mmCIF file of C-alpha atoms in Angstrom:
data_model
loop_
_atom_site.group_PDB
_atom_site.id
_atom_site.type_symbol
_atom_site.label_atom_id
_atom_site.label_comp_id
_atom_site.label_asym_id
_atom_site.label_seq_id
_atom_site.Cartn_x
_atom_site.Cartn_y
_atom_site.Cartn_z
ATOM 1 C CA UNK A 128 -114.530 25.509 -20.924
ATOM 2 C CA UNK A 129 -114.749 21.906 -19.167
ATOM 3 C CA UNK A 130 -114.732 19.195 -21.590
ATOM 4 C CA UNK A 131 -117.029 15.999 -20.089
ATOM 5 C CA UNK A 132 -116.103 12.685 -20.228
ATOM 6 C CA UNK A 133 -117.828 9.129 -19.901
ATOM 7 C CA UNK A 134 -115.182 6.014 -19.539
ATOM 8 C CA UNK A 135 -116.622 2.391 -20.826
ATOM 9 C CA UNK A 136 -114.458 -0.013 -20.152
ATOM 10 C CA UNK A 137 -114.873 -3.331 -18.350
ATOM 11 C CA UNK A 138 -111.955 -3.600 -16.072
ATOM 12 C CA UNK A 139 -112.114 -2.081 -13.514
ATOM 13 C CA UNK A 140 -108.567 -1.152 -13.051
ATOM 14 C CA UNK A 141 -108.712 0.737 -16.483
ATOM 15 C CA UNK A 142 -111.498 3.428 -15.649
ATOM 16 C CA UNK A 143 -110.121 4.149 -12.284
ATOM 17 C CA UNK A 144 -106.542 5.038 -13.997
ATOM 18 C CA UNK A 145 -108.150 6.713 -16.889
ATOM 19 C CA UNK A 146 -109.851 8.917 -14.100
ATOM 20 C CA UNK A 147 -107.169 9.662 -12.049
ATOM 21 C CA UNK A 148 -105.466 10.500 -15.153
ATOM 22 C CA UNK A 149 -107.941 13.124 -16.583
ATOM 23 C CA UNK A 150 -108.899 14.448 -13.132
ATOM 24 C CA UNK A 151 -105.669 15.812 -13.255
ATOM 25 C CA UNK A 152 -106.956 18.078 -15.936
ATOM 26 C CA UNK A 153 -108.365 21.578 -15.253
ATOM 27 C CA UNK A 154 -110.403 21.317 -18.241
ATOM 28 C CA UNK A 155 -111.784 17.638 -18.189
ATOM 29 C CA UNK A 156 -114.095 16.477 -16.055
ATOM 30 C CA UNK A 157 -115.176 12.713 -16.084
ATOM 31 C CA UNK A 158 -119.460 12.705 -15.304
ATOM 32 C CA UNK A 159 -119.866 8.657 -15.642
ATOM 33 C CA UNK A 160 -118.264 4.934 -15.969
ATOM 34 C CA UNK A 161 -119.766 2.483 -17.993
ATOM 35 C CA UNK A 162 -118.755 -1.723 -17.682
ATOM 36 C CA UNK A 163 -120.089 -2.435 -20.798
ATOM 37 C CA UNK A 164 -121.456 -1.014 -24.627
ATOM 38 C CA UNK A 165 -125.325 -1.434 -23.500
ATOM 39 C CA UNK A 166 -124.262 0.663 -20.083
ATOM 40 C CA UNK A 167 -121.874 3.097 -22.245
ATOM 41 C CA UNK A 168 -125.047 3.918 -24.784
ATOM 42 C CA UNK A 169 -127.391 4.318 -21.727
ATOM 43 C CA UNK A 170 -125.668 6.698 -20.033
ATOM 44 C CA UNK A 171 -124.302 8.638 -23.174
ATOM 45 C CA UNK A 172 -127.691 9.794 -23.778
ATOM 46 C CA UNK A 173 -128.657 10.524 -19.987
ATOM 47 C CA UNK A 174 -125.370 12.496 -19.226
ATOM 48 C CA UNK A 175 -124.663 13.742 -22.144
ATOM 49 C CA UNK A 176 -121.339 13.642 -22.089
ATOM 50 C CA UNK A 177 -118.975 15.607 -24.556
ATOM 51 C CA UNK A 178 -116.674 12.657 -24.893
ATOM 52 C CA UNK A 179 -117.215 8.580 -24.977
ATOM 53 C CA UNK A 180 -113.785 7.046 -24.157
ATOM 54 C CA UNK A 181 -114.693 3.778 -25.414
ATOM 55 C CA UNK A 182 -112.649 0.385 -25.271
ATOM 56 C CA UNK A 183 -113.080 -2.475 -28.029
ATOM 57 C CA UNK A 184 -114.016 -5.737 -26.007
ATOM 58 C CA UNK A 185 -116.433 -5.524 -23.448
ATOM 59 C CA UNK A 186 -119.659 -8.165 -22.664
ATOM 60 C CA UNK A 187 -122.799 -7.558 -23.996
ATOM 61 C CA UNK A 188 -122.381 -5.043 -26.695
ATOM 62 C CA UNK A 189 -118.509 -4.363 -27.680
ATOM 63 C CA UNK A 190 -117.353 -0.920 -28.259
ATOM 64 C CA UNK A 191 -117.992 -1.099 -31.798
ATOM 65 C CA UNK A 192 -121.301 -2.017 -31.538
ATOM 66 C CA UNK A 193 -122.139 0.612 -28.691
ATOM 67 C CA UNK A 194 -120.058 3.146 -31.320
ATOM 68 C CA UNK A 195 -122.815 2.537 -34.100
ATOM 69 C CA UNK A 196 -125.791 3.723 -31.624
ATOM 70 C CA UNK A 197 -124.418 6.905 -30.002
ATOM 71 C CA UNK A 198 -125.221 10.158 -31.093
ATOM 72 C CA UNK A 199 -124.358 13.630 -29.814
ATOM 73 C CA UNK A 200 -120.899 12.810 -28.128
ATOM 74 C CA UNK A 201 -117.533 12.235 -29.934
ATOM 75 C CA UNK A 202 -116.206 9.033 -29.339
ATOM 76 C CA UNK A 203 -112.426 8.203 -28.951
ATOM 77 C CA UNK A 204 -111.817 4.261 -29.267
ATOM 78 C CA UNK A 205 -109.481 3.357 -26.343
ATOM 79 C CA UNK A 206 -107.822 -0.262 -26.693
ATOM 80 C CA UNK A 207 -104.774 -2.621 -26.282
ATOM 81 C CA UNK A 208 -105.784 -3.915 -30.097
ATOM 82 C CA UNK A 209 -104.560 -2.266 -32.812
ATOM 83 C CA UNK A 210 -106.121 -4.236 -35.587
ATOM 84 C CA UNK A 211 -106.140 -2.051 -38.864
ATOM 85 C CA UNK A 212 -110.190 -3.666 -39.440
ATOM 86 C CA UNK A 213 -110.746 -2.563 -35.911
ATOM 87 C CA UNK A 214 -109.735 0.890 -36.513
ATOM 88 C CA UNK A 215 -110.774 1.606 -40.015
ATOM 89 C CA UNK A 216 -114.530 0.020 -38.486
ATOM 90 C CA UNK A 217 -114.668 2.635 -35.831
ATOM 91 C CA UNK A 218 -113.518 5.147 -37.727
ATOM 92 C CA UNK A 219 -116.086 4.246 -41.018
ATOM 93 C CA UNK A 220 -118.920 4.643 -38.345
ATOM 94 C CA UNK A 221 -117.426 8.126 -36.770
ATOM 95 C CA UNK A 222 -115.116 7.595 -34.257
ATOM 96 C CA UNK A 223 -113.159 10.775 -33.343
ATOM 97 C CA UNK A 224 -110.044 9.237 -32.363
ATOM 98 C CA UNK A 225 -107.799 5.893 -32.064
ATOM 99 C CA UNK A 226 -105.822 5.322 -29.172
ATOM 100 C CA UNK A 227 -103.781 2.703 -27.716
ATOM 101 C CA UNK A 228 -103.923 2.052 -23.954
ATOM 102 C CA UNK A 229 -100.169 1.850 -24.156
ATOM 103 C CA UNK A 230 -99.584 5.136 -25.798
ATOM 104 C CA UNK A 231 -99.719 7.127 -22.348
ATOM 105 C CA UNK A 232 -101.409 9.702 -20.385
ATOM 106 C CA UNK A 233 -100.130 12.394 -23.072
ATOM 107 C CA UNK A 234 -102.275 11.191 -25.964
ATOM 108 C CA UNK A 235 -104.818 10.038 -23.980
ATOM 109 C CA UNK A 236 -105.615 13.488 -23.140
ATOM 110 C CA UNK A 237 -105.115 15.229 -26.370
ATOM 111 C CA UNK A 238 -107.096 12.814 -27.993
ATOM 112 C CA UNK A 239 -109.931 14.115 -25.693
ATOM 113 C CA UNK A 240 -109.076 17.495 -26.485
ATOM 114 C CA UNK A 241 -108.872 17.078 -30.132
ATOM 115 C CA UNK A 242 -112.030 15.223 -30.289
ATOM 116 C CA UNK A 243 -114.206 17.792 -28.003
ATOM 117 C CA UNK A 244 -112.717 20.707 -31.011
ATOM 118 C CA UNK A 245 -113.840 18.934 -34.119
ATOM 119 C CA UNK A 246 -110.605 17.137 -34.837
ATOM 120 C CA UNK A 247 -109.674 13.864 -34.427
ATOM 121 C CA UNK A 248 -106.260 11.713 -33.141
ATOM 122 C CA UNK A 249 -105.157 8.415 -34.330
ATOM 123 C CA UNK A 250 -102.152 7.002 -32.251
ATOM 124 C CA UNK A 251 -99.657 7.885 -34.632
ATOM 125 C CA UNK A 252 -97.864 4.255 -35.234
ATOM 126 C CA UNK A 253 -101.264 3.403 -36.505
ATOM 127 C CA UNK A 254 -101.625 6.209 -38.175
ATOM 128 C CA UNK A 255 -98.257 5.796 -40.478
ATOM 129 C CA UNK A 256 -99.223 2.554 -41.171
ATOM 130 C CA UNK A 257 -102.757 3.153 -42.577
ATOM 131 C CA UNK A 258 -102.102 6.018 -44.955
ATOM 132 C CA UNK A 259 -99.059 4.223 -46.471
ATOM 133 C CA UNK A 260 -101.386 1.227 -47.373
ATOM 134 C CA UNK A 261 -103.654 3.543 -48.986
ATOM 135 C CA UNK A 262 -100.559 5.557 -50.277
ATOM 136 C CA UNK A 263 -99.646 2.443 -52.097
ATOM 137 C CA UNK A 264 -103.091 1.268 -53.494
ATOM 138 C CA UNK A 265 -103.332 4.805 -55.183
ATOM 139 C CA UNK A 266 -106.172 5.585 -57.613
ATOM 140 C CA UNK A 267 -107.526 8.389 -59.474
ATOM 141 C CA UNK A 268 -108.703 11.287 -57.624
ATOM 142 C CA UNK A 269 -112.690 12.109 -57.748
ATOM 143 C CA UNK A 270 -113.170 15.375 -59.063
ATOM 144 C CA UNK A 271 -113.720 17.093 -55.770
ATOM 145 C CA UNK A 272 -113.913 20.850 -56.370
ATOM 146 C CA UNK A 273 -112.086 22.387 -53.681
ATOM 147 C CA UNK A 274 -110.729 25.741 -54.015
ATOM 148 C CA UNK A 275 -106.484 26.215 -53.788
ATOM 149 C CA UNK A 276 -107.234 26.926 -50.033
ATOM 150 C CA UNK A 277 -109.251 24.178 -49.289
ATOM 151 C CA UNK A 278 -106.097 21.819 -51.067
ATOM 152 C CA UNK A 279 -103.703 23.660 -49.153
ATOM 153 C CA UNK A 280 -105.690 22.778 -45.704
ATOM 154 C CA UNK A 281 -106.004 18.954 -46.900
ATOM 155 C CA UNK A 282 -102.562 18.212 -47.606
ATOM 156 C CA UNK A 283 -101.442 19.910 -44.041
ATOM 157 C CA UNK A 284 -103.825 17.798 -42.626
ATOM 158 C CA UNK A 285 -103.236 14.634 -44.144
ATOM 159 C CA UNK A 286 -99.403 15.387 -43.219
ATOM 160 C CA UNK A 287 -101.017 15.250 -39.595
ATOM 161 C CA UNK A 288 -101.209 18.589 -38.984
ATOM 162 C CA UNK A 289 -103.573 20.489 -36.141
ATOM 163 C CA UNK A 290 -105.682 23.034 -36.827
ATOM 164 C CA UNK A 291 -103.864 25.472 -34.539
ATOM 165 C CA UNK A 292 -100.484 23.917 -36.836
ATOM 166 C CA UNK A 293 -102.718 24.999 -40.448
ATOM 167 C CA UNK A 294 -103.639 27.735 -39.221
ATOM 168 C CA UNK A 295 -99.691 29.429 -38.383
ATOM 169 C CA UNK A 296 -98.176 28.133 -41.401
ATOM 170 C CA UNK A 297 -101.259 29.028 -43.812
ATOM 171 C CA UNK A 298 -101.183 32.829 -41.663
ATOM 172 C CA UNK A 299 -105.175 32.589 -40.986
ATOM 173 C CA UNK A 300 -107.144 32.126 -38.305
ATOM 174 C CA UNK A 301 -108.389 28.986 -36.565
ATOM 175 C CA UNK A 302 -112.111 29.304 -37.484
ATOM 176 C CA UNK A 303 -110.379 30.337 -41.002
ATOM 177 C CA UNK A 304 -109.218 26.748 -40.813
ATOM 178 C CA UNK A 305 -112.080 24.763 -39.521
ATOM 179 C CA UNK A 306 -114.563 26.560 -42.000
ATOM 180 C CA UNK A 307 -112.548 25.314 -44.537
ATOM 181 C CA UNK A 308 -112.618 22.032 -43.445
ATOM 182 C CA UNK A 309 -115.916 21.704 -43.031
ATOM 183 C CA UNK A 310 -116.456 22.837 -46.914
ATOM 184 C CA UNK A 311 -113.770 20.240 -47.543
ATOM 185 C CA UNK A 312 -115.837 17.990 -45.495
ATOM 186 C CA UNK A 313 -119.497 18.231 -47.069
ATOM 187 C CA UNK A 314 -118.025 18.548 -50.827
ATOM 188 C CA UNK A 315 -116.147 14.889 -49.989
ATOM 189 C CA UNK A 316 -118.948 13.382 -47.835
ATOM 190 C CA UNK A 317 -116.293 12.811 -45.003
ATOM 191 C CA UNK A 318 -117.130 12.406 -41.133
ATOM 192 C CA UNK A 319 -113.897 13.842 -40.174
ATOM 193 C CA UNK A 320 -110.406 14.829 -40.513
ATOM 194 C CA UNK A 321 -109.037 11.440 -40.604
ATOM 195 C CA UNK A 322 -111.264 10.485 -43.420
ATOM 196 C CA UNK A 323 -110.353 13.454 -45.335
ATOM 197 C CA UNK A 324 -106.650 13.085 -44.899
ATOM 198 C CA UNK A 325 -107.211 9.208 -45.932
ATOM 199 C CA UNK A 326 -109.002 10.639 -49.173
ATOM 200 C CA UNK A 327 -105.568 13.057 -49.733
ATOM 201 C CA UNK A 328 -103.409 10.229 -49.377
ATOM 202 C CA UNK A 329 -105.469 7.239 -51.124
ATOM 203 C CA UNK A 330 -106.267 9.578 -54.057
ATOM 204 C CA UNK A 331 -101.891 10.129 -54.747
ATOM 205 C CA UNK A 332 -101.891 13.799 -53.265
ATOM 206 C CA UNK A 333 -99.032 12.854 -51.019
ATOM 207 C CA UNK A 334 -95.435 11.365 -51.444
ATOM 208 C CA UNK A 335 -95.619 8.145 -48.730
ATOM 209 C CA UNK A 336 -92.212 9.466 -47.812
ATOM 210 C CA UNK A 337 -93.663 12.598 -46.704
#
């Protein structure tokens, strides 16, 4: 299965690198290039793309701002900022993913991948640093009725686990995994996986250490 992508970004430099990049990838395919948020939101509903890679600054609408009016595509935020109000904004209004420009080709295109399968990628530095701070403004956990499965599928997750990961060391099945998740999901209100593994770690379910 070909996963589609639309690039926004204003320079050009960036989009033609992030396509030669991903046209290097049998199972991406980039349909569109956007200079700015207006153009990214206009042609994410007229292509239809699976994923919005989606930079920060741009003129006329920012990234952000194009992030809160798309619907339908997952959208991984693409930048050279990483500005914890930045990333906890794009991921508050959905964003499937985080990554830094200078985090490399690598996570650039699992990010994609991840994001076109229901999960979602935060460059990891960020990552770290983001469930520590919640890690140490702990609180008491909302009684969230998830079944020992469901628990056992959070805390892998909030450790940063994929589902393919869950799913060897729990000894189920992938779609074992993401139907759990999406229980896990509508009983804690959460957009994604990110948001449920900030919940694990904000509500004391983790050591920070681990």
């Amino acid at each position: 299965m070909t996963t589609t992508v639309l690039i926004a970004d204003d320079q050009a430099m960036v989009r033609t690198g992030f396509r030669m990049i991903l046209s290097a990838e049998p199972d991406i395919e980039v349909v569109g290039e956007a200079v700015d948020g207006v153009e990214a939101v206009a042609l994410a509903r007229d292509l239809a793309p699976d994923v919005v890679l989606m930079d920060i600054r741009m003129p006329r609408l920012d990234g952000l701002g194009a992030l809160r009016r798309i619907s339908g595509p997952k959208v991984v935020v693409v930048t050279t900022f990483d500005d914890d109000d930045h990333v906890r904004e794009a991921l508050r209004h959905g964003a499937s993913g985080f990554v830094l420009k200078t985090s490399g080709a690598a996570l650039l295109v699992e990010a994609i991948r991840a994001a076109a399968s229901g999960e979602a990628l935060v460059s990891p530095a960020i990552t770290v640093r983001l469930l520590r701070e919640l890690a140490g403004r702990r609180r008491e956990p909302r009684a969230v009725p998830l079944s020992p499965r469901e628990l056992d599928v959070v805390l892998l997750v909030a450790r940063g686990r994929t589902n393919a990961e869950v799913a060897h060391t729990l000894h189920v099945t992938v779609g074992t995994v993401k139907t759990h998740l999406a229980a896990v999901q509508a009983k804690l209100g959460a957009r994604n996986r990110v948001e449920i593994a900030a919940w694990a770690w904000e509500s004391g379910l983790l050591d920070a250490r681990d």
